[in-house]
Amino acid sequence: GTMVQIWMHPTYRRALISFNLSSIPSNSVINNAGLCGNSSASGFLIAVYPGLVPWIEGTKNAATAAAGEPTWDWRQYNTVAWGAAGGLAGTDYNANNETSNVSTNYHTLTCFSIPVMVQSWVSNPDNNFGAWLIRTDGVAGYFAFESSEATDVSSRPYLQVTYSPPANTAPNNPAPTIRSVDGSNSTS
């Protein structure tokens, strides 16, 4: 989308996020992976679920979706619905969350450890349908992460992955780390 924040509410707003991991060899072993975002509030419980169906990022901000873009009711606007409004556990996203975390402070980093999810995406790239971030606390009010559209690049969500490449691709090298922001990759 074009919003500078990804909003979540326990009953009617969920966040979808994805990263391009194609620079990681598919037979690598994921040692660690963390999804991090700059939070807008403290005390909210957010759970991260692997997506089960493909979707694309929308291009609208408070406007009618274009054909194919996701909305609360549509995985692909006006043609393919989610399993239920807002997505259906077990159909649109995995019924079991990989992790959850409580946001701690306003405008601080909230991170989620998701190595199993990232290993699945790397091992089976065709099944990388991103992650669903869902508020599970039931508390009224909104929670937001800065989005990939945030003007301050350092506030954008990122995925940091440490992995061991296959033995035949990088002998005698330490495990590389990849940090992906906005789907672009940088390796250190």
Coordinates of N, CA, C and O in Angstrom, one line a residue:
G1 N 0.8 -1.2 0.0 CA 0.0 0.0 0.0 C 0.9 1.3 0.0 O 2.1 1.2 -0.2
T2 N 0.2 2.3 0.3 CA 0.9 3.6 0.3 C 0.9 4.2 1.7 O 1.3 5.4 1.9
M3 N 0.3 3.6 2.7 CA 0.3 4.1 4.0 C 1.6 4.0 4.7 O 2.4 3.0 4.5
V4 N 2.0 5.0 5.5 CA 3.3 4.9 6.2 C 3.2 4.1 7.5 O 4.3 3.8 8.1
Q5 N 2.1 3.6 7.8 CA 2.0 2.7 9.0 C 1.1 1.5 8.6 O 0.2 1.6 7.8
I6 N 1.4 0.3 9.2 CA 0.6 -0.9 9.1 C -0.2 -1.0 10.3 O 0.3 -1.2 11.4
W7 N -1.5 -0.8 10.2 CA -2.4 -0.8 11.4 C -3.0 -2.1 11.7 O -3.3 -2.9 10.8
M8 N -3.2 -2.4 13.0 CA -3.8 -3.6 13.5 C -4.8 -3.3 14.6 O -4.6 -2.4 15.4
H9 N -5.9 -4.0 14.6 CA -6.9 -3.9 15.6 C -7.4 -5.3 15.9 O -7.4 -6.2 15.0
P10 N -7.8 -5.7 17.1 CA -8.1 -7.1 17.4 C -9.3 -7.6 16.7 O -9.4 -8.9 16.5
T11 N -10.2 -6.8 16.1 CA -11.3 -7.4 15.5 C -11.5 -7.0 14.0 O -12.2 -7.7 13.3
Y12 N -10.8 -5.9 13.5 CA -11.1 -5.6 12.1 C -9.9 -5.0 11.4 O -10.1 -4.4 10.3
R13 N -8.7 -5.2 11.8 CA -7.5 -4.8 11.0 C -6.4 -5.8 11.3 O -6.1 -6.0 12.5
R14 N -5.9 -6.3 10.2 CA -4.7 -7.3 10.3 C -3.7 -6.8 9.3 O -4.0 -6.1 8.4
A15 N -2.4 -7.2 9.6 CA -1.4 -6.8 8.7 C -0.8 -8.0 7.9 O -0.6 -9.0 8.5
L16 N -0.5 -7.7 6.7 CA 0.2 -8.7 5.8 C 1.6 -8.1 5.5 O 1.7 -7.0 5.2
I17 N 2.6 -9.0 5.6 CA 4.0 -8.5 5.2 C 4.7 -9.6 4.6 O 4.5 -10.8 4.9
S18 N 5.5 -9.3 3.6 CA 6.3 -10.3 2.9 C 7.7 -9.8 2.6 O 7.9 -8.6 2.5
F19 N 8.6 -10.7 2.4 CA 10.0 -10.4 2.1 C 10.5 -11.3 1.0 O 10.2 -12.5 0.9
N20 N 11.4 -10.8 0.1 CA 12.0 -11.5 -1.0 C 13.2 -12.2 -0.4 O 14.2 -11.5 0.0
L21 N 13.3 -13.5 -0.4 CA 14.4 -14.3 0.2 C 15.2 -15.0 -0.9 O 15.9 -15.9 -0.6
S22 N 15.0 -14.6 -2.1 CA 15.6 -15.4 -3.3 C 17.1 -15.3 -3.3 O 17.7 -16.2 -3.9
S23 N 17.7 -14.4 -2.5 CA 19.2 -14.4 -2.5 C 19.8 -15.5 -1.5 O 21.0 -15.7 -1.5
I24 N 18.9 -16.2 -0.8 CA 19.4 -17.2 0.1 C 19.2 -18.6 -0.6 O 18.1 -18.9 -1.0
P25 N 20.3 -19.4 -0.8 CA 20.1 -20.6 -1.4 C 19.1 -21.5 -0.8 O 19.0 -21.6 0.5
S26 N 18.3 -22.2 -1.6 CA 17.1 -22.9 -1.0 C 17.5 -24.1 -0.1 O 16.6 -24.5 0.7
N27 N 18.7 -24.6 -0.2 CA 19.1 -25.7 0.7 C 19.9 -25.2 1.9 O 20.7 -25.9 2.5
S28 N 19.9 -23.9 2.2 CA 20.5 -23.3 3.4 C 19.8 -23.7 4.6 O 18.6 -24.0 4.6
V29 N 20.5 -23.6 5.8 CA 19.9 -23.8 7.1 C 19.8 -22.5 7.7 O 20.7 -21.7 7.9
I30 N 18.5 -22.2 8.1 CA 18.3 -20.9 8.8 C 18.7 -21.1 10.3 O 18.1 -21.9 11.0
N31 N 19.6 -20.3 10.7 CA 20.1 -20.3 12.1 C 19.2 -19.4 13.0 O 19.0 -19.7 14.2
N32 N 18.8 -18.3 12.5 CA 18.0 -17.3 13.2 C 17.3 -16.4 12.3 O 17.9 -16.1 11.2
A33 N 16.2 -16.0 12.6 CA 15.4 -15.0 11.8 C 14.5 -14.2 12.7 O 13.8 -14.7 13.5
G34 N 14.6 -12.9 12.5 CA 13.8 -11.9 13.3 C 13.1 -10.9 12.4 O 13.7 -10.3 11.6
L35 N 11.8 -10.8 12.6 CA 11.0 -9.8 12.0 C 10.8 -8.7 13.0 O 10.3 -8.9 14.1
C36 N 11.3 -7.5 12.6 CA 11.3 -6.4 13.5 C 10.6 -5.2 12.9 O 10.6 -4.9 11.7
G37 N 9.9 -4.4 13.7 CA 9.2 -3.2 13.3 C 9.2 -2.2 14.4 O 9.2 -2.5 15.6
N38 N 9.1 -0.9 14.0 CA 9.0 0.2 14.9 C 7.5 0.3 15.3 O 6.7 0.6 14.5
S39 N 7.3 0.2 16.6 CA 5.9 0.1 17.1 C 5.3 1.5 17.5 O 6.1 2.4 17.8
S40 N 4.0 1.6 17.4 CA 3.3 2.9 17.7 C 2.8 2.9 19.1 O 2.3 4.0 19.5
A41 N 2.8 1.8 19.8 CA 2.2 1.8 21.2 C 2.8 0.7 22.0 O 3.4 -0.2 21.4
S42 N 2.5 0.7 23.3 CA 3.0 -0.4 24.1 C 1.8 -1.2 24.7 O 0.7 -0.8 24.8
G43 N 2.2 -2.5 25.1 CA 1.2 -3.3 25.8 C 0.3 -4.1 24.9 O -0.6 -4.8 25.4
F44 N 0.5 -4.2 23.6 CA -0.4 -5.0 22.7 C 0.3 -6.3 22.4 O 1.5 -6.3 22.1
L45 N -0.5 -7.4 22.4 CA 0.0 -8.7 22.0 C -0.2 -8.9 20.5 O -1.3 -8.9 20.1
I46 N 0.9 -9.1 19.8 CA 0.8 -9.4 18.4 C 1.3 -10.8 18.1 O 2.4 -11.2 18.6
A47 N 0.6 -11.6 17.3 CA 1.0 -12.9 17.0 C 1.4 -12.9 15.5 O 0.8 -12.2 14.7
V48 N 2.3 -13.8 15.1 CA 2.8 -13.9 13.7 C 2.4 -15.2 13.2 O 2.8 -16.3 13.7
Y49 N 1.7 -15.3 12.1 CA 1.2 -16.5 11.5 C 1.7 -16.6 10.0 O 1.7 -15.6 9.3
P50 N 2.2 -17.8 9.6 CA 2.6 -18.0 8.2 C 1.3 -17.9 7.3 O 0.3 -18.5 7.6
G51 N 1.5 -17.2 6.2 CA 0.4 -17.1 5.2 C 0.3 -18.4 4.4 O 1.3 -19.1 4.2
L52 N -0.9 -18.8 4.0 CA -1.1 -20.0 3.2 C -1.5 -19.8 1.8 O -1.5 -20.8 1.0
V53 N -1.8 -18.6 1.4 CA -2.3 -18.3 0.0 C -1.6 -17.1 -0.5 O -1.2 -16.2 0.3
P54 N -1.5 -17.0 -1.8 CA -0.8 -15.8 -2.4 C -1.7 -14.6 -2.3 O -2.9 -14.6 -2.3
W55 N -1.0 -13.4 -2.2 CA -1.6 -12.1 -2.2 C -0.6 -11.1 -2.8 O 0.6 -11.4 -2.8
I56 N -1.1 -10.0 -3.2 CA -0.1 -8.9 -3.6 C -0.3 -7.7 -2.7 O -1.4 -7.5 -2.1
E57 N 0.7 -6.9 -2.7 CA 0.6 -5.6 -1.9 C -0.2 -4.6 -2.7 O -0.1 -4.5 -3.9
G58 N -1.2 -4.0 -2.0 CA -2.0 -3.0 -2.7 C -1.3 -1.7 -2.9 O -0.1 -1.5 -2.4
T59 N -1.9 -0.8 -3.6 CA -1.3 0.5 -4.0 C -2.2 1.6 -3.5 O -1.9 2.8 -3.9
K60 N -3.1 1.4 -2.7 CA -4.1 2.4 -2.2 C -3.9 2.8 -0.8 O -3.4 2.0 0.0
N61 N -4.4 4.0 -0.5 CA -4.5 4.4 0.9 C -5.9 5.0 1.1 O -6.1 6.1 0.6
A62 N -6.7 4.3 1.8 CA -8.1 4.8 2.0 C -8.9 5.1 0.7 O -9.6 6.0 0.6
A63 N -8.7 4.2 -0.2 CA -9.4 4.3 -1.5 C -9.8 2.9 -1.9 O -9.4 1.9 -1.4
T64 N -10.8 2.9 -2.9 CA -11.2 1.6 -3.4 C -10.1 0.8 -4.0 O -9.3 1.4 -4.8
A65 N -10.0 -0.5 -3.7 CA -8.9 -1.3 -4.2 C -9.0 -1.5 -5.7 O -10.1 -1.5 -6.2
A66 N -7.9 -1.7 -6.3 CA -7.9 -2.0 -7.7 C -8.0 -3.5 -7.9 O -7.9 -4.3 -6.9
A67 N -8.4 -4.0 -9.0 CA -8.5 -5.4 -9.3 C -7.3 -6.2 -8.8 O -6.2 -5.8 -9.1
G68 N -7.5 -7.2 -8.1 CA -6.4 -8.1 -7.6 C -5.8 -7.7 -6.3 O -5.0 -8.5 -5.7
E69 N -6.1 -6.5 -5.8 CA -5.5 -6.0 -4.5 C -6.3 -6.6 -3.3 O -7.5 -6.8 -3.4
P70 N -5.6 -6.8 -2.2 CA -6.3 -7.4 -1.0 C -7.0 -6.3 -0.2 O -6.6 -5.1 -0.2
T71 N -8.1 -6.7 0.3 CA -8.9 -5.9 1.2 C -9.4 -6.8 2.4 O -9.0 -7.9 2.5
W72 N -10.1 -6.2 3.3 CA -10.6 -7.0 4.4 C -11.4 -8.2 3.9 O -11.3 -9.3 4.5
D73 N -12.2 -8.1 2.9 CA -13.1 -9.1 2.4 C -12.5 -9.9 1.2 O -12.8 -11.1 1.0
W74 N -11.5 -9.3 0.5 CA -11.0 -9.9 -0.7 C -9.5 -10.1 -0.7 O -8.8 -9.3 -0.4
R75 N -9.1 -11.4 -1.1 CA -7.7 -11.6 -1.3 C -7.2 -11.0 -2.6 O -6.2 -10.5 -2.7
Q76 N -8.1 -11.0 -3.6 CA -7.9 -10.3 -4.9 C -9.2 -9.6 -5.1 O -10.3 -10.3 -5.4
Y77 N -9.2 -8.3 -4.9 CA -10.4 -7.5 -5.0 C -11.4 -7.9 -6.1 O -11.0 -7.9 -7.2
N78 N -12.6 -8.1 -5.6 CA -13.7 -8.4 -6.5 C -13.7 -9.7 -7.3 O -14.5 -9.9 -8.2
T79 N -12.7 -10.5 -7.1 CA -12.6 -11.8 -7.8 C -12.4 -13.0 -6.9 O -13.0 -14.0 -7.1
V80 N -11.5 -12.9 -5.9 CA -11.2 -14.0 -5.0 C -11.3 -13.6 -3.6 O -10.5 -12.7 -3.1
A81 N -12.3 -14.1 -2.8 CA -12.5 -13.7 -1.4 C -11.5 -14.5 -0.5 O -11.0 -15.6 -0.9
W82 N -11.2 -13.9 0.7 CA -10.6 -14.7 1.7 C -11.5 -15.8 2.2 O -12.7 -15.8 1.8
G83 N -11.0 -16.7 2.9 CA -11.9 -17.8 3.5 C -13.0 -17.2 4.3 O -14.1 -17.8 4.5
A84 N -12.8 -16.1 5.0 CA -13.7 -15.4 5.8 C -13.3 -13.9 5.8 O -12.1 -13.6 5.5
A85 N -14.1 -13.0 6.1 CA -13.7 -11.6 6.2 C -12.5 -11.5 7.1 O -12.5 -12.0 8.2
G86 N -11.5 -10.8 6.7 CA -10.3 -10.6 7.5 C -9.3 -11.8 7.5 O -8.3 -11.8 8.1
G87 N -9.7 -12.9 6.7 CA -8.8 -14.1 6.6 C -9.3 -15.2 7.6 O -9.8 -14.9 8.6
L88 N -9.2 -16.4 7.2 CA -9.6 -17.5 7.9 C -8.4 -18.4 8.4 O -7.7 -18.8 7.5
A89 N -8.3 -18.6 9.6 CA -7.2 -19.5 10.2 C -7.4 -20.9 9.6 O -8.5 -21.4 9.5
G90 N -6.3 -21.4 9.1 CA -6.3 -22.8 8.5 C -6.5 -22.8 7.0 O -6.3 -23.7 6.4
T91 N -7.1 -21.6 6.5 CA -7.3 -21.5 5.1 C -6.4 -20.4 4.5 O -5.7 -20.7 3.5
D92 N -6.4 -19.2 5.0 CA -5.7 -18.1 4.5 C -4.3 -17.9 5.2 O -3.4 -17.5 4.7
Y93 N -4.3 -18.3 6.5 CA -3.1 -18.3 7.3 C -3.1 -19.5 8.2 O -4.1 -20.0 8.5
N94 N -1.9 -19.9 8.6 CA -1.7 -21.1 9.5 C -2.5 -20.9 10.8 O -2.4 -19.8 11.3
A95 N -3.2 -21.9 11.2 CA -4.0 -21.7 12.5 C -3.2 -21.6 13.7 O -3.6 -21.1 14.7
N96 N -1.9 -22.0 13.6 CA -1.0 -21.9 14.7 C 0.0 -20.8 14.5 O 0.7 -20.8 13.5
N97 N 0.1 -19.9 15.4 CA 1.1 -18.8 15.2 C 2.5 -19.3 15.5 O 2.7 -20.3 16.3
E98 N 3.5 -18.8 14.8 CA 4.9 -19.2 15.1 C 5.4 -18.5 16.3 O 6.2 -19.1 17.1
T99 N 5.0 -17.3 16.6 CA 5.5 -16.6 17.7 C 4.5 -15.4 18.1 O 3.7 -15.1 17.3
S100 N 4.7 -14.9 19.2 CA 4.0 -13.6 19.6 C 4.9 -12.8 20.5 O 5.9 -13.3 21.1
N101 N 4.6 -11.5 20.6 CA 5.4 -10.7 21.4 C 4.5 -9.5 21.8 O 3.5 -9.1 21.1
V102 N 4.8 -8.9 22.9 CA 4.1 -7.7 23.4 C 5.0 -6.5 23.1 O 6.2 -6.4 23.4
S103 N 4.3 -5.5 22.5 CA 5.0 -4.2 22.2 C 5.4 -3.6 23.5 O 4.6 -3.6 24.4
T104 N 6.6 -3.1 23.6 CA 7.0 -2.6 24.9 C 7.0 -1.1 25.1 O 6.6 -0.6 26.1
N105 N 7.3 -0.3 24.1 CA 7.3 1.1 24.2 C 7.0 1.8 22.9 O 7.2 1.2 21.8
Y106 N 6.5 3.0 23.0 CA 6.1 3.8 21.9 C 7.4 4.1 21.1 O 8.4 4.5 21.6
H107 N 7.3 3.9 19.8 CA 8.5 4.2 18.8 C 9.7 3.4 19.2 O 10.8 4.0 19.2
T108 N 9.6 2.2 19.6 CA 10.7 1.3 19.8 C 10.6 0.1 18.9 O 9.5 -0.2 18.5
L109 N 11.6 -0.7 18.8 CA 11.6 -1.9 18.0 C 10.9 -3.0 18.7 O 11.2 -3.3 19.9
T110 N 10.0 -3.6 18.0 CA 9.3 -4.9 18.5 C 9.8 -6.0 17.5 O 9.6 -5.8 16.3
C111 N 10.3 -7.0 18.0 CA 10.8 -8.1 17.1 C 10.2 -9.4 17.5 O 9.8 -9.7 18.6
F112 N 10.1 -10.3 16.4 CA 9.5 -11.6 16.5 C 10.5 -12.6 16.0 O 11.0 -12.4 14.9
S113 N 10.7 -13.6 16.7 CA 11.6 -14.7 16.3 C 10.8 -15.7 15.4 O 9.9 -16.3 15.9
I114 N 11.2 -15.8 14.1 CA 10.5 -16.6 13.2 C 11.4 -17.5 12.3 O 11.2 -17.6 11.1
P115 N 12.4 -18.2 12.9 CA 13.2 -19.0 12.1 C 12.6 -20.2 11.4 O 12.9 -20.5 10.2
V116 N 11.6 -20.8 12.0 CA 10.9 -22.0 11.4 C 10.1 -21.5 10.1 O 10.2 -22.1 9.1
M117 N 9.5 -20.4 10.2 CA 8.7 -19.8 9.1 C 9.7 -19.5 8.0 O 9.4 -19.8 6.8
V118 N 10.8 -18.8 8.3 CA 11.7 -18.4 7.2 C 12.4 -19.7 6.6 O 12.6 -19.7 5.4
Q119 N 12.7 -20.7 7.4 CA 13.2 -21.9 6.9 C 12.3 -22.5 5.8 O 12.7 -23.0 4.8
S120 N 11.0 -22.5 6.2 CA 10.0 -23.0 5.2 C 10.0 -22.2 3.9 O 9.9 -22.8 2.9
W121 N 10.0 -20.9 4.0 CA 10.0 -20.0 2.9 C 11.3 -20.3 2.0 O 11.2 -20.3 0.8
V122 N 12.4 -20.4 2.6 CA 13.7 -20.6 1.9 C 13.7 -22.0 1.3 O 14.1 -22.2 0.1
S123 N 13.2 -23.0 2.0 CA 13.2 -24.4 1.5 C 12.2 -24.6 0.4 O 12.3 -25.4 -0.5
N124 N 11.1 -23.9 0.5 CA 10.0 -24.0 -0.5 C 9.5 -22.6 -0.9 O 8.5 -22.1 -0.5
P125 N 10.4 -21.9 -1.8 CA 10.1 -20.5 -2.2 C 8.7 -20.3 -2.7 O 8.1 -19.2 -2.6
D126 N 8.1 -21.3 -3.4 CA 6.8 -21.2 -4.0 C 5.7 -21.1 -2.9 O 4.6 -20.7 -3.2
N127 N 6.1 -21.4 -1.7 CA 5.1 -21.3 -0.5 C 5.4 -20.1 0.4 O 4.9 -20.0 1.5
N128 N 6.2 -19.1 -0.1 CA 6.4 -17.9 0.7 C 5.3 -17.0 0.4 O 5.3 -16.2 -0.5
F129 N 4.2 -17.1 1.3 CA 3.1 -16.2 1.2 C 3.1 -15.2 2.3 O 2.0 -14.6 2.7
G130 N 4.3 -14.9 2.8 CA 4.4 -13.8 3.8 C 3.9 -14.2 5.2 O 3.6 -15.4 5.4
A131 N 3.7 -13.2 6.0 CA 3.3 -13.4 7.4 C 2.0 -12.5 7.6 O 1.9 -11.4 7.1
W132 N 1.2 -13.0 8.5 CA 0.1 -12.2 9.0 C 0.4 -11.8 10.4 O 0.8 -12.6 11.2
L133 N 0.3 -10.5 10.7 CA 0.4 -10.0 12.0 C -0.9 -9.7 12.6 O -1.7 -8.9 12.0
I134 N -1.3 -10.4 13.7 CA -2.7 -10.3 14.2 C -2.6 -10.0 15.7 O -1.9 -10.6 16.4
R135 N -3.4 -8.9 16.0 CA -3.5 -8.6 17.5 C -4.3 -9.7 18.1 O -5.5 -9.9 17.7
T136 N -3.8 -10.3 19.2 CA -4.6 -11.3 19.8 C -4.9 -11.0 21.3 O -5.4 -11.9 22.0
D137 N -4.7 -9.7 21.7 CA -5.0 -9.4 23.1 C -6.4 -9.0 23.4 O -6.8 -9.0 24.5
G138 N -7.2 -8.7 22.4 CA -8.6 -8.3 22.6 C -8.8 -6.9 23.2 O -10.0 -6.5 23.4
V139 N -7.8 -6.2 23.4 CA -7.9 -4.8 24.0 C -8.3 -3.9 22.9 O -7.7 -3.9 21.8
A140 N -9.2 -3.0 23.2 CA -9.6 -2.0 22.2 C -8.5 -1.0 21.9 O -7.6 -0.8 22.7
G141 N -8.5 -0.5 20.7 CA -7.4 0.4 20.3 C -6.6 -0.1 19.1 O -6.7 -1.3 18.8
Y142 N -5.9 0.8 18.5 CA -5.1 0.4 17.4 C -3.6 0.3 17.7 O -3.1 0.9 18.7
F143 N -2.9 -0.5 17.0 CA -1.5 -0.7 17.1 C -1.0 -0.6 15.7 O -1.6 -1.1 14.7
A144 N 0.2 0.0 15.5 CA 0.8 0.1 14.2 C 2.3 -0.1 14.2 O 2.9 0.2 15.2
F145 N 2.8 -0.6 13.1 CA 4.2 -0.6 12.7 C 4.4 0.4 11.6 O 3.5 0.6 10.8
E146 N 5.5 1.0 11.6 CA 5.9 1.8 10.5 C 5.9 0.9 9.3 O 6.3 -0.3 9.4
S147 N 5.5 1.3 8.1 CA 5.5 0.4 6.9 C 6.7 0.7 6.1 O 7.6 1.5 6.3
S148 N 6.7 -0.1 4.9 CA 7.8 0.1 4.0 C 7.7 1.5 3.3 O 8.6 1.9 2.6
E149 N 6.7 2.2 3.5 CA 6.5 3.6 3.0 C 6.9 4.6 3.9 O 6.9 5.8 3.6
A150 N 7.4 4.3 5.1 CA 7.8 5.3 6.1 C 8.9 6.1 5.6 O 9.8 5.6 4.9
T151 N 8.8 7.4 5.8 CA 9.8 8.4 5.3 C 11.2 8.1 5.9 O 12.2 8.3 5.3
D152 N 11.2 7.7 7.2 CA 12.5 7.4 7.9 C 12.8 5.9 7.6 O 12.2 5.0 8.1
V153 N 13.7 5.7 6.7 CA 14.1 4.3 6.3 C 14.4 3.4 7.5 O 14.1 2.3 7.5
S154 N 15.1 4.0 8.5 CA 15.4 3.2 9.6 C 14.2 2.7 10.5 O 14.4 1.8 11.3
S155 N 13.1 3.3 10.2 CA 11.9 2.9 11.0 C 11.1 1.8 10.3 O 10.2 1.2 10.8
R156 N 11.5 1.5 9.0 CA 10.7 0.5 8.2 C 10.9 -0.9 8.8 O 12.0 -1.2 9.4
P157 N 9.9 -1.8 8.7 CA 10.1 -3.2 9.2 C 11.2 -3.9 8.4 O 11.4 -3.6 7.2
Y158 N 11.8 -4.8 9.0 CA 12.9 -5.6 8.3 C 12.9 -7.0 8.8 O 12.4 -7.3 9.9
L159 N 13.5 -7.9 8.0 CA 13.7 -9.3 8.4 C 15.2 -9.5 8.4 O 15.8 -9.3 7.4
Q160 N 15.7 -9.9 9.5 CA 17.1 -10.2 9.6 C 17.3 -11.7 9.8 O 16.7 -12.3 10.7
V161 N 18.1 -12.3 8.8 CA 18.2 -13.7 8.8 C 19.7 -14.1 8.8 O 20.5 -13.5 8.1
T162 N 20.0 -15.0 9.7 CA 21.4 -15.6 9.8 C 21.2 -17.0 9.3 O 20.3 -17.8 9.8
Y163 N 22.0 -17.4 8.4 CA 21.9 -18.8 7.8 C 23.2 -19.4 7.5 O 24.2 -18.7 7.4
S164 N 23.2 -20.7 7.4 CA 24.4 -21.5 6.9 C 24.1 -22.0 5.5 O 23.2 -22.7 5.3
P165 N 24.9 -21.5 4.6 CA 24.7 -21.9 3.2 C 25.1 -23.3 3.0 O 25.8 -23.9 3.8
P166 N 24.7 -24.0 1.9 CA 25.1 -25.3 1.6 C 26.7 -25.4 1.6 O 27.3 -24.5 1.2
A167 N 27.2 -26.5 2.1 CA 28.6 -26.7 2.2 C 29.4 -26.4 0.9 O 30.5 -25.9 1.0
N168 N 28.8 -26.7 -0.2 CA 29.6 -26.6 -1.5 C 29.5 -25.1 -2.0 O 30.1 -24.9 -3.0
T169 N 28.8 -24.2 -1.4 CA 28.7 -22.8 -1.9 C 29.6 -21.8 -1.2 O 30.0 -20.8 -1.8
A170 N 30.0 -22.1 0.0 CA 30.8 -21.1 0.8 C 31.7 -21.7 1.8 O 31.5 -21.6 3.0
P171 N 32.6 -22.5 1.4 CA 33.5 -23.2 2.4 C 34.3 -22.2 3.2 O 34.7 -21.2 2.7
N172 N 34.5 -22.5 4.5 CA 35.3 -21.7 5.4 C 34.9 -20.3 5.6 O 35.7 -19.5 6.0
N173 N 33.6 -20.0 5.3 CA 33.1 -18.6 5.5 C 32.1 -18.7 6.7 O 31.4 -19.7 6.9
P174 N 32.1 -17.6 7.5 CA 31.1 -17.6 8.6 C 29.7 -17.5 8.0 O 29.5 -17.1 6.9
A175 N 28.7 -17.8 8.9 CA 27.3 -17.7 8.4 C 27.0 -16.3 8.1 O 27.2 -15.4 8.9
P176 N 26.5 -16.1 6.9 CA 26.1 -14.7 6.5 C 24.8 -14.3 7.1 O 24.0 -15.1 7.6
T177 N 24.6 -13.0 7.2 CA 23.3 -12.5 7.7 C 22.7 -11.6 6.6 O 23.4 -10.9 5.9
I178 N 21.4 -11.8 6.3 CA 20.8 -11.0 5.3 C 19.7 -10.1 6.1 O 19.1 -10.6 7.0
R179 N 19.7 -8.9 5.7 CA 18.6 -8.0 6.2 C 17.9 -7.5 5.1 O 18.4 -6.8 4.2
S180 N 16.6 -7.7 5.0 CA 15.7 -7.4 3.9 C 14.7 -6.3 4.4 O 14.0 -6.4 5.4
V181 N 14.7 -5.2 3.7 CA 13.8 -4.1 3.9 C 13.1 -3.8 2.6 O 13.8 -3.7 1.6
D182 N 11.8 -3.8 2.6 CA 11.1 -3.5 1.4 C 11.3 -4.5 0.3 O 11.2 -4.3 -0.9
G183 N 11.7 -5.8 0.7 CA 11.9 -6.8 -0.3 C 13.3 -6.8 -1.0 O 13.6 -7.6 -1.7
S184 N 14.1 -5.7 -0.7 CA 15.4 -5.7 -1.2 C 16.4 -6.3 -0.2 O 16.1 -6.4 1.0
N185 N 17.5 -6.9 -0.6 CA 18.3 -7.6 0.3 C 19.7 -6.9 0.3 O 20.2 -6.5 -0.6
S186 N 20.2 -7.0 1.5 CA 21.6 -6.6 1.7 C 22.3 -7.6 2.6 O 21.7 -8.1 3.5
T187 N 23.5 -8.0 2.3 CA 24.2 -9.1 3.0 C 25.4 -8.5 3.7 O 26.1 -7.7 3.2
S188 N 25.6 -8.9 4.9 CA 26.7 -8.5 5.7 C 27.5 -9.7 6.3 O 27.0 -10.7 6.3

